Amino acid sequence: MRLTVAQALVRFLGRQQVERDGEVTPLFAGCLGIFGHGNVAGIGQALLQEELAGDPALPYVLARNEQAMVHTAVAYARARDRRQVWACTASVGPGSTNMLTGAALATVNRIPVLLLPSGTFATRRTGSVLQQLESPVAGDVTVNDAFRPLSRWFDRVSRPEQLPDALLQAMRVLTDPAETGAVTLALPQDVQAEAHDWPDELFDERVWRIPRTPVEPDLLDQAAAEIRSAARPLVVAGGGVHYSGAEEALRLFAAETGIPVAETQAGKGSLLHGDPQLVGAAGSTGTTAANALARDADLVVGVGTRWSDFTTASRTAFQDEGVRFVNLNVTGFDAGKHAGLALVGDARDALEGLRERLSGHRVTTAYADRVDRLRGEWDAVVTRAYAPPEEVTDRLADGMLTQAQVLGAVNELSDPRDVVVCAAGSMPGDLHKLWRVRDAHGYHVEYGFSCMGYEIPGGIGVRWADPSRDVFVLVGDGSYLMLPGELATAVQERTKIVVVIVQNHGFGSIGSLSESLGSQRFGTRYRYRDDAGRLDGEPLPVDLAANAESLGARVLRVRDAAGLADAVRTAKAAPDDGGPVVIHVTTDPLVPAPDSDSWWDVPVSQVSDLDTTRAAYDDYAAARKAQRSLLRPHPTPTTGQGAD
């Protein structure tokens, strides 16, 4: 079959299938792209040819920003539990390097996406070309080499004969739950357009199975024995619970043993609001309930978590002298963290195996009572944050709302199956603590890379993954200004997302952090320069609502709680094919959400002329004393109790 490299690539991708638990679906949902001289005559021509033939297996969507289109692809794959992915094509030079941040985000979060950056001429027949980075020390270096450390698999297809092997390796990584992340196939522009005679079998339909790797039975035995011997066990549920489809297995495990469950950002929704074993968010953005239990836990069972510093509160969350970890994860890399007993395998099957081994075992009544009391206390805190008393609202500037009030209104007025999307700023932390999840797929916060600008393109991907759910994108003004252009993509595709822009005239999260570190909110507010030349003048007259309107979105401006409630109801009632609806609301940036009674390690200057910085360093030095090494080994049947 004589096709160009690009035509062969597109045809191959359209014939890939994926199977898990007997369900077979197309692996690729489509291709997002922006064309330039590197790919317009290659992949662009191939996608056009497929579209004109009718019912393309790889539908094309025009994006507005290359980084944003990777965010859309990542959000889609996450919402589909990593069972379906998008390809992303970009042109030479800046078009391709714009995808680097998206590549890092995908790999950090263990989410599959296929990146197709274009390259300069493989033949070099033209010499240096427009947008080429030339190296004086190596002739084969291109900007696409920057994808190597950010990708789980990288290959450069410099000859047509290399394509089949590159494609098969790419599919292997995209469908491997332990290896997945960004997969990059760099394609020189001349090679994309080069014709080749391909073997017919390259385009046969292929089904890639996402496996459920079993944990070794003797390790499950040891883990069960350690759980039985623990007085104060705690489960920390991560994103792996969702990717394994282990929500019900976790619910039964927790219900039968009485072990409380805390959640990471990616793991939120593993148990639903109201579950008696759910104690909420863990770590620096956690609940007081989860963090109190973590502080005293003598055994911590991590399920599908990579143990970020936010989850462990920079290794200050777990304070029991003898605390040990049991880590259930599909990757040995994550399972081995904190000297944990590494259960490498599928979360759903392993939890079912542990439940069988723990039949009849349950935590003590005293421990169960403490869990119930702490959970109830935090639930009351959330209720007060959603509807603060008058002594709080009377102090708000110009009658503005608090950010917690905004989150509460959206939470309570949205449907249980609706999805909240967020990524950066202060809102992810507030959502982690305060949002009451009523559906396992109702919470989507990207906090592995916490990338500003993810929110709107991510919301588009979530909506495409399941059009039966309304998607509420919560975004601060700082993140909105990073990548608002994908609103035009939502308009173009008639994609309904509800974007709630929380305007507080600056970087609220970093402003608060800056103040706590003695840096006085320097460089975090959107202001004119004052007479002293500092950025402390009047707020800038930025009109984000007008900006959203200019991109084609319907905009609702809100000034108070009643107006916000009306706006949410109006947005919910908007037609499914009516495109994006934007709700613009101003909040008071100086009113924080309830405290998590936790810490995050951000170093403070050890010397300073500023009194605020010196005071912050004293606090920092005191807080660091609580950090733990988390290196205690596990006892084994042959050696007995391990020593520190």
XYZ file of C-alpha atoms in Angstrom:
644
model
C 0.000 0.000 0.000
C 1.663 3.194 -1.161
C 1.087 6.075 1.256
C 3.043 8.949 2.696
C 4.428 8.562 6.204
C 1.747 10.915 7.517
C -1.032 9.048 5.695
C 0.251 5.738 7.071
C 0.430 7.204 10.573
C -3.150 8.502 10.469
C -4.484 5.253 9.015
C -2.654 3.179 11.638
C -3.899 5.275 14.572
C -7.492 4.983 13.371
C -7.310 1.188 13.549
C -6.056 0.797 17.110
C -8.404 -0.591 19.758
C -8.082 -1.009 23.500
C -9.632 -3.646 25.759
C -10.144 -3.835 29.492
C -12.398 -6.214 31.390
C -13.889 -7.386 28.080
C -14.852 -3.901 26.835
C -13.266 -2.905 23.519
C -13.184 0.737 22.383
C -11.166 2.770 19.855
C -7.883 3.817 21.426
C -7.834 7.243 19.740
C -10.678 9.731 20.026
C -9.152 12.091 17.467
C -6.340 14.487 16.671
C -5.965 18.033 17.969
C -3.709 20.269 15.965
C -2.470 23.614 14.737
C -0.890 23.593 11.277
C 2.234 25.321 10.042
C 4.912 24.680 7.456
C 6.122 21.654 9.421
C 2.895 19.617 9.305
C 0.335 21.250 7.010
C 1.445 19.228 3.959
C 2.116 16.082 6.009
C -0.265 15.215 8.827
C -2.581 18.064 7.796
C -2.991 16.642 4.296
C -3.498 13.128 5.678
C -6.230 14.262 8.093
C -7.959 16.211 5.305
C -7.884 13.179 3.028
C -9.480 11.026 5.765
C -12.144 13.649 6.472
C -13.107 14.046 2.802
C -13.443 10.263 2.495
C -16.202 10.452 5.120
C -16.531 9.223 8.736
C -12.850 9.630 9.656
C -11.500 7.248 12.281
C -9.297 10.095 13.560
C -11.476 13.255 13.657
C -9.573 16.549 13.604
C -10.158 19.521 15.943
C -8.516 22.924 15.444
C -7.031 24.271 18.704
C -5.794 27.793 19.507
C -2.690 27.043 21.551
C -0.443 23.986 21.393
C 0.015 23.746 25.158
C -3.729 24.016 25.638
C -4.525 21.247 23.176
C -2.299 18.860 25.143
C -4.202 19.859 28.289
C -7.459 19.009 26.523
C -6.076 15.627 25.516
C -4.821 14.891 29.030
C -8.114 15.862 30.653
C -10.020 13.675 28.213
C -7.800 10.665 28.898
C -8.061 11.130 32.661
C -11.841 11.464 32.486
C -11.892 8.221 30.491
C -9.752 6.488 33.133
C -6.809 6.355 30.675
C -8.704 4.075 28.267
C -8.863 6.494 25.336
C -6.405 9.137 24.143
C -5.873 11.958 21.648
C -3.008 12.698 19.308
C -1.657 16.264 19.099
C 0.148 17.623 16.036
C 2.157 20.846 15.894
C 4.461 22.582 13.457
C 8.216 23.148 13.494
C 9.919 25.149 16.230
C 7.688 27.131 18.601
C 4.571 25.203 17.636
C 6.196 22.033 18.879
C 7.995 23.483 21.881
C 4.693 24.972 23.045
C 3.676 21.368 23.771
C 6.545 20.800 26.228
C 4.611 21.952 29.294
C 1.739 19.676 28.333
C 4.151 16.775 27.913
C 5.540 17.289 31.404
C 2.036 17.561 32.842
C 0.966 14.296 31.205
C 4.007 12.381 32.412
C 3.864 13.780 35.951
C 0.221 12.712 36.195
C 0.767 9.326 34.500
C -1.763 10.203 31.745
C -1.394 8.941 28.143
C -1.171 11.381 25.227
C 0.464 11.021 21.800
C 2.515 14.049 20.750
C 3.540 14.531 17.124
C 5.957 17.479 16.995
C 7.235 18.370 13.547
C 10.917 18.674 12.768
C 13.169 20.313 10.250
C 14.349 18.485 7.119
C 15.836 15.054 7.742
C 17.667 15.318 4.418
C 19.044 18.788 5.334
C 18.836 19.602 1.650
C 17.789 23.213 2.261
C 20.268 24.038 4.977
C 18.878 25.964 7.918
C 15.107 26.516 7.696
C 12.663 28.939 9.294
C 12.242 28.293 13.052
C 15.174 25.858 13.214
C 17.467 25.869 16.243
C 20.990 25.131 15.023
C 23.565 23.629 17.345
C 27.256 24.416 16.781
C 28.268 21.132 18.423
C 25.841 18.526 16.991
C 24.156 18.408 13.615
C 21.341 16.050 14.667
C 20.034 18.128 17.601
C 16.628 19.800 17.201
C 14.254 21.502 19.622
C 12.288 18.260 19.665
C 15.051 16.695 21.745
C 13.625 18.746 24.621
C 10.767 16.219 24.716
C 13.095 13.356 25.686
C 13.180 13.894 29.466
C 9.481 14.782 29.498
C 8.246 11.681 27.679
C 7.749 8.073 28.723
C 8.707 7.112 25.157
C 10.487 9.203 22.542
C 11.458 8.385 18.977
C 12.395 10.382 15.908
C 11.199 8.883 12.615
C 13.926 9.932 10.181
C 13.134 7.256 7.580
C 9.788 5.701 6.553
C 11.106 2.248 7.441
C 11.351 3.320 11.083
C 7.656 4.143 11.440
C 6.162 0.665 12.123
C 8.459 -0.083 15.059
C 8.015 3.441 16.455
C 4.233 3.115 16.286
C 4.140 -0.270 18.007
C 6.360 0.953 20.821
C 4.209 4.046 21.205
C 1.020 1.974 21.524
C 2.698 -0.277 24.090
C 3.492 2.654 26.371
C 0.168 4.423 25.886
C -1.737 1.332 27.041
C 0.580 0.200 29.845
C -0.794 1.444 33.213
C 2.663 1.304 34.781
C 4.565 2.996 31.942
C 2.093 5.487 30.522
C 2.556 9.225 30.115
C 3.493 11.461 27.213
C 4.604 9.536 24.124
C 6.463 11.598 21.525
C 7.077 10.716 17.890
C 9.107 13.507 16.301
C 8.425 13.763 12.573
C 10.679 15.773 10.223
C 8.565 17.724 7.752
C 10.039 16.133 4.653
C 9.639 12.609 6.034
C 5.938 13.262 6.751
C 5.331 13.850 3.039
C 7.581 11.033 1.766
C 5.861 8.061 0.075
C 6.607 4.449 0.928
C 5.249 0.992 0.124
C 3.789 -0.332 3.390
C 2.910 -3.935 4.203
C -0.860 -4.346 4.379
C -0.732 -5.954 7.828
C 0.505 -2.695 9.361
C -3.067 -1.429 9.014
C -4.845 -4.464 10.403
C -6.990 -3.716 13.434
C -5.054 -4.244 16.665
C -6.468 -4.633 20.167
C -4.212 -3.546 23.020
C -5.138 -4.981 26.400
C -4.805 -2.914 29.566
C -3.774 -5.620 32.032
C -4.629 -6.154 35.680
C -1.314 -7.235 37.154
C -1.779 -9.396 40.277
C 0.104 -8.663 43.493
C 2.154 -11.587 44.815
C -0.016 -13.564 47.282
C 2.650 -13.715 49.999
C 2.934 -9.919 49.944
C -0.831 -9.638 50.355
C -0.528 -12.024 53.295
C 2.127 -9.841 54.895
C 0.143 -6.668 54.271
C -2.965 -8.188 55.838
C -0.966 -9.271 58.884
C 0.404 -5.754 59.327
C -3.077 -4.259 59.037
C -4.386 -6.682 61.647
C -1.635 -5.678 64.055
C -2.122 -1.920 63.553
C -3.984 0.050 66.201
C -4.539 3.208 64.145
C -4.456 2.350 60.417
C -5.257 4.894 57.714
C -5.814 4.478 53.968
C -4.703 7.257 51.606
C -6.473 6.875 48.256
C -4.823 8.260 45.115
C -5.694 8.504 41.444
C -4.855 4.846 40.913
C -8.149 3.966 42.615
C -10.031 5.580 39.727
C -7.786 4.255 36.955
C -8.231 0.734 38.283
C -11.970 1.145 38.775
C -11.409 0.216 42.405
C -13.926 2.575 44.029
C -16.363 -0.163 45.048
C -13.564 -2.459 46.199
C -12.217 0.351 48.396
C -15.677 1.132 49.784
C -16.230 -2.481 50.825
C -12.712 -2.776 52.258
C -13.195 0.350 54.382
C -16.739 -0.529 55.439
C -15.840 -4.022 56.625
C -12.608 -3.106 58.417
C -13.633 0.326 59.704
C -10.343 1.812 58.455
C -10.739 5.523 57.626
C -9.907 6.756 54.122
C -8.205 10.049 53.271
C -7.777 11.234 49.683
C -5.170 12.906 47.502
C -6.220 15.437 44.875
C -6.264 12.777 42.135
C -7.934 10.300 44.483
C -10.784 12.559 45.578
C -14.066 10.845 44.815
C -12.701 7.397 45.663
C -15.403 7.442 48.351
C -18.400 9.740 48.121
C -19.524 12.464 50.501
C -21.408 10.985 53.433
C -19.512 7.703 53.494
C -18.804 7.026 57.191
C -15.188 6.043 56.481
C -14.323 9.123 54.393
C -12.311 11.674 56.388
C -11.509 13.924 53.437
C -8.402 15.420 51.936
C -4.931 14.473 53.169
C -1.909 16.711 53.681
C -1.150 20.375 53.173
C -4.558 21.085 51.642
C -6.257 18.504 53.803
C -9.020 18.395 56.373
C -8.362 18.579 60.089
C -9.978 15.147 60.386
C -7.664 13.411 57.927
C -4.577 15.194 59.241
C -5.350 14.387 62.874
C -5.661 10.704 61.990
C -2.508 10.843 59.848
C -0.565 12.394 62.711
C -1.305 9.393 64.957
C -1.424 6.595 62.376
C 0.867 3.642 63.048
C 0.218 2.109 59.601
C -0.573 4.005 56.391
C -1.900 2.120 53.363
C -1.355 4.122 50.174
C -3.521 3.012 47.267
C -2.529 4.359 43.859
C -0.731 7.446 45.179
C 2.696 8.752 44.225
C 3.099 10.445 47.646
C 3.665 14.062 46.618
C 4.840 16.593 49.187
C 1.334 18.018 49.434
C -0.030 14.613 50.426
C 2.617 14.070 53.105
C 2.695 17.742 54.174
C 6.387 17.683 53.251
C 6.869 14.599 55.438
C 5.366 16.190 58.535
C 1.901 14.594 58.344
C 2.844 11.237 59.894
C 4.278 11.645 63.367
C 3.895 8.260 65.074
C 7.338 6.983 66.064
C 6.704 3.546 64.581
C 4.681 4.488 61.501
C 5.097 2.224 58.478
C 3.713 2.267 54.974
C 2.069 -0.319 52.763
C 1.984 0.977 49.181
C -0.300 -0.574 46.580
C 0.590 0.722 43.110
C 0.980 -0.513 39.538
C 4.511 0.922 39.444
C 7.365 -0.302 41.596
C 8.771 3.224 41.583
C 5.794 4.610 43.517
C 5.173 1.475 45.564
C 8.660 1.615 47.049
C 8.420 5.141 48.451
C 8.828 5.833 52.195
C 10.385 2.392 52.657
C 6.916 0.954 52.152
C 5.951 -2.671 51.771
C 5.604 -2.604 47.973
C 2.482 -4.264 46.616
C 3.035 -3.896 42.883
C -0.125 -4.616 40.965
C -3.738 -3.708 40.240
C -5.569 -1.792 42.971
C -9.008 -3.327 42.517
C -7.883 -6.934 42.610
C -5.437 -6.343 45.468
C -8.062 -4.608 47.626
C -10.393 -7.523 47.070
C -7.591 -9.887 48.080
C -6.867 -7.903 51.226
C -10.557 -7.820 52.145
C -10.735 -11.596 51.933
C -7.656 -11.965 54.123
C -9.042 -9.505 56.679
C -12.465 -11.132 56.973
C -13.799 -10.565 60.476
C -11.178 -7.978 61.376
C -12.279 -4.494 62.401
C -10.673 -1.507 64.106
C -11.474 -0.919 67.773
C -14.671 0.830 68.802
C -12.672 3.663 70.350
C -10.820 4.297 67.087
C -14.028 4.103 65.048
C -15.699 6.591 67.406
C -12.793 9.020 66.988
C -13.020 8.749 63.212
C -16.734 9.498 63.321
C -16.272 12.489 65.648
C -13.474 14.056 63.575
C -15.419 13.560 60.366
C -18.478 15.253 61.812
C -16.481 18.184 63.131
C -14.949 18.881 59.739
C -18.300 18.579 57.963
C -19.615 21.335 60.227
C -16.603 23.496 59.297
C -17.429 23.084 55.600
C -21.046 24.031 56.190
C -19.958 27.255 57.913
C -17.514 28.048 55.099
C -20.250 27.632 52.473
C -22.613 29.901 54.432
C -20.463 32.109 56.698
C -22.107 33.927 59.618
C -22.760 37.659 59.576
C -19.660 38.495 61.583
C -17.657 37.192 58.619
C -19.736 38.614 55.760
C -19.937 42.040 57.399
C -16.140 42.311 57.177
C -15.968 41.573 53.455
C -14.827 44.421 51.229
C -17.681 46.041 49.259
C -20.034 43.168 50.044
C -17.951 40.700 48.026
C -18.236 36.947 48.394
C -15.595 34.665 49.815
C -14.061 32.068 47.552
C -15.525 29.349 49.781
C -19.010 30.803 49.220
C -18.495 30.568 45.464
C -17.371 26.953 45.700
C -20.279 26.140 48.000
C -22.873 27.641 45.688
C -21.550 25.748 42.677
C -21.264 22.527 44.699
C -24.797 22.718 46.040
C -26.535 23.925 42.853
C -24.797 21.565 40.425
C -26.035 18.035 39.840
C -24.292 15.079 41.511
C -22.913 13.875 38.153
C -21.556 17.283 37.154
C -17.772 17.673 37.118
C -15.691 20.427 38.704
C -12.393 21.223 36.942
C -9.511 23.248 38.379
C -5.713 23.251 38.391
C -3.817 26.153 39.932
C -3.980 28.961 42.445
C -5.713 28.847 45.804
C -8.857 27.136 44.525
C -7.401 23.611 44.181
C -6.533 23.615 47.873
C -9.945 24.972 48.830
C -11.673 22.424 46.594
C -9.615 19.592 48.052
C -10.777 20.512 51.547
C -14.302 21.731 50.884
C -15.830 20.128 47.776
C -18.378 17.424 48.551
C -18.021 14.794 45.837
C -21.214 12.928 44.958
C -20.003 10.949 41.937
C -16.728 9.090 41.456
C -15.975 11.100 38.304
C -17.288 14.416 39.599
C -13.942 15.912 40.682
C -11.131 16.745 38.261
C -8.314 18.869 39.691
C -4.908 18.729 37.988
C -2.500 19.067 40.883
C 0.411 16.917 39.827
C 1.862 19.780 37.772
C -0.676 22.391 38.972
C -0.428 24.115 35.624
C -1.952 27.571 35.250
C -4.076 27.647 32.114
C -5.118 23.986 32.281
C -8.626 24.794 33.435
C -10.496 25.849 30.277
C -8.890 23.381 27.823
C -9.128 20.710 30.512
C -12.821 21.411 30.941
C -13.303 20.955 27.204
C -11.606 17.558 27.338
C -13.739 16.448 30.289
C -16.928 17.494 28.505
C -15.932 15.643 25.338
C -15.166 12.532 27.390
C -18.751 12.435 28.697
C -21.201 14.921 27.130
C -23.928 13.757 29.531
C -22.242 15.675 32.382
C -22.171 19.424 32.839
C -18.640 20.677 33.511
C -17.927 23.580 35.871
C -14.496 25.104 35.287
C -13.342 27.108 38.321
C -10.508 29.444 37.404
C -8.863 32.468 38.987
C -7.987 35.573 37.046
C -4.295 34.646 36.936
C -4.905 31.226 35.397
C -7.584 32.571 33.077
C -5.171 35.054 31.538
C -2.709 32.258 30.746
C -4.872 30.391 28.208
C -8.307 31.940 27.625
C -8.145 31.317 23.879
C -9.594 27.832 24.049
C -12.963 29.440 24.767
C -12.939 30.020 21.007
C -12.421 26.282 20.511
C -15.402 25.588 22.783
C -17.461 28.049 20.728
C -16.253 26.445 17.492
C -17.192 22.921 18.649
C -20.399 24.092 20.391
C -19.033 22.595 23.598
C -20.957 23.560 26.709
C -18.703 24.239 29.661
C -19.557 26.563 32.534
C -16.511 28.693 33.347
C -16.623 30.431 36.733
C -13.994 33.197 36.712
C -13.112 34.201 40.263
C -11.659 37.694 40.003
C -9.432 38.819 42.887
C -7.008 41.051 40.944
C -3.860 38.968 41.229
C -2.265 35.687 42.167
C -4.224 34.896 45.319
C -2.494 31.650 46.210
C 1.048 32.926 45.758
C 0.099 36.180 47.442
C -0.874 34.285 50.575
C 2.219 32.099 50.342
C 4.430 35.149 49.820
C 3.002 36.784 52.924
C 3.601 33.654 55.014
C 7.224 33.578 53.836
C 7.848 37.195 54.734
C 7.815 38.474 51.146
C 4.829 40.780 51.651
C 2.789 39.668 48.606
C 5.458 41.211 46.349
C 4.724 40.764 42.647
C 1.383 39.021 43.148
C -1.180 41.784 42.522
C -2.430 43.215 39.235
C -1.868 46.917 39.979
C -0.615 50.134 38.422
C 2.724 51.441 39.627
C 2.367 53.944 42.451
C 4.321 57.189 42.946
C 7.199 55.199 44.456
C 7.460 53.056 41.333
C 6.066 49.918 42.995
C 3.179 47.786 41.735
C 0.982 48.866 44.648
C -1.292 51.370 42.930
C -4.929 51.015 41.916
C -6.150 47.705 40.424
C -5.807 47.407 36.664
C -9.051 47.978 34.724
C -8.951 44.459 33.267
C -12.399 43.255 32.179
C -12.222 39.467 31.933
C -15.946 39.220 31.298
C -15.591 41.412 28.210
C -12.643 39.316 27.099
C -14.716 36.144 27.329
C -17.550 37.807 25.402
C -15.114 38.792 22.659
C -14.200 35.124 22.208
C -17.844 34.205 21.652
C -18.882 33.009 25.106
C -22.121 33.909 26.836
C -21.241 35.866 29.996
C -23.139 36.329 33.257
C -21.813 39.000 35.626
C -22.357 38.346 39.345
C -22.088 40.681 42.349
C -23.686 38.801 45.261
C -24.797 35.393 46.531
C -28.287 35.628 45.052
C -26.892 36.630 41.684
C -24.431 33.734 41.770
C -27.199 31.241 42.485
C -29.266 32.627 39.598
C -26.248 32.473 37.289
C -25.516 28.828 38.118
C -29.154 27.906 37.443
C -29.120 29.844 34.177
C -25.908 28.140 33.065
C -27.306 24.724 33.944
C -30.367 25.440 31.807
C -28.313 26.494 28.779
C -28.547 24.140 25.763
C -25.997 21.346 25.522
C -24.871 22.544 22.088
C -24.880 26.228 22.965
C -21.177 26.623 23.662
C -19.475 27.976 26.782
C -21.179 30.007 29.508
C -18.953 32.231 31.665
C -19.885 33.385 35.174
C -17.761 36.320 36.375
C -17.635 36.960 40.138
C -15.327 39.081 42.298
C -14.170 37.708 45.652
C -12.242 39.060 48.615
C -8.664 37.722 48.292
C -7.848 38.255 51.965
C -10.458 35.852 53.386
C -8.969 32.344 53.418
C -10.710 28.980 53.551
C -10.638 27.019 56.823
C -7.133 25.991 57.854
C -5.962 22.421 57.315
C -3.727 22.385 60.388
C -0.846 21.289 58.189
C 2.350 22.559 56.530
C 4.172 22.768 53.208
C 7.935 23.108 52.906
C 8.865 26.213 50.899
C 12.316 27.472 51.960
C 12.630 30.938 53.473
C 15.667 33.203 53.061
C 18.106 32.430 55.868
C 19.325 36.045 56.023
C 17.381 39.205 55.281
C 17.140 42.922 55.930
C 13.353 42.545 56.267
C 11.773 41.947 59.665
C 8.966 39.995 57.995
C 11.396 37.589 56.351
C 13.416 37.063 59.531
C 10.232 36.262 61.461
C 9.104 33.890 58.718
C 12.439 32.079 58.816
C 12.097 31.508 62.574
C 8.691 29.931 61.954
C 10.098 27.873 59.082
C 12.985 26.516 61.145
C 10.573 25.507 63.885
C 8.233 23.757 61.429
C 11.049 21.775 59.838
C 11.728 20.053 63.144
C 8.595 17.989 62.558
C 9.884 16.475 59.288
C 10.420 12.732 59.357
C 12.720 10.564 57.270
C 10.072 7.820 56.816
C 12.735 5.145 56.431
C 11.639 2.539 58.978
C 11.814 -0.924 57.366
C 9.132 -3.572 57.622
C 9.530 -6.734 59.680
C 9.950 -9.936 57.666
C 9.195 -13.542 58.604
C 12.927 -14.291 58.759
C 14.449 -11.231 60.419
C 11.627 -10.079 62.678
C 11.224 -6.499 63.762
C 13.321 -4.069 61.724
C 15.323 -1.317 63.341
C 15.550 2.375 62.416
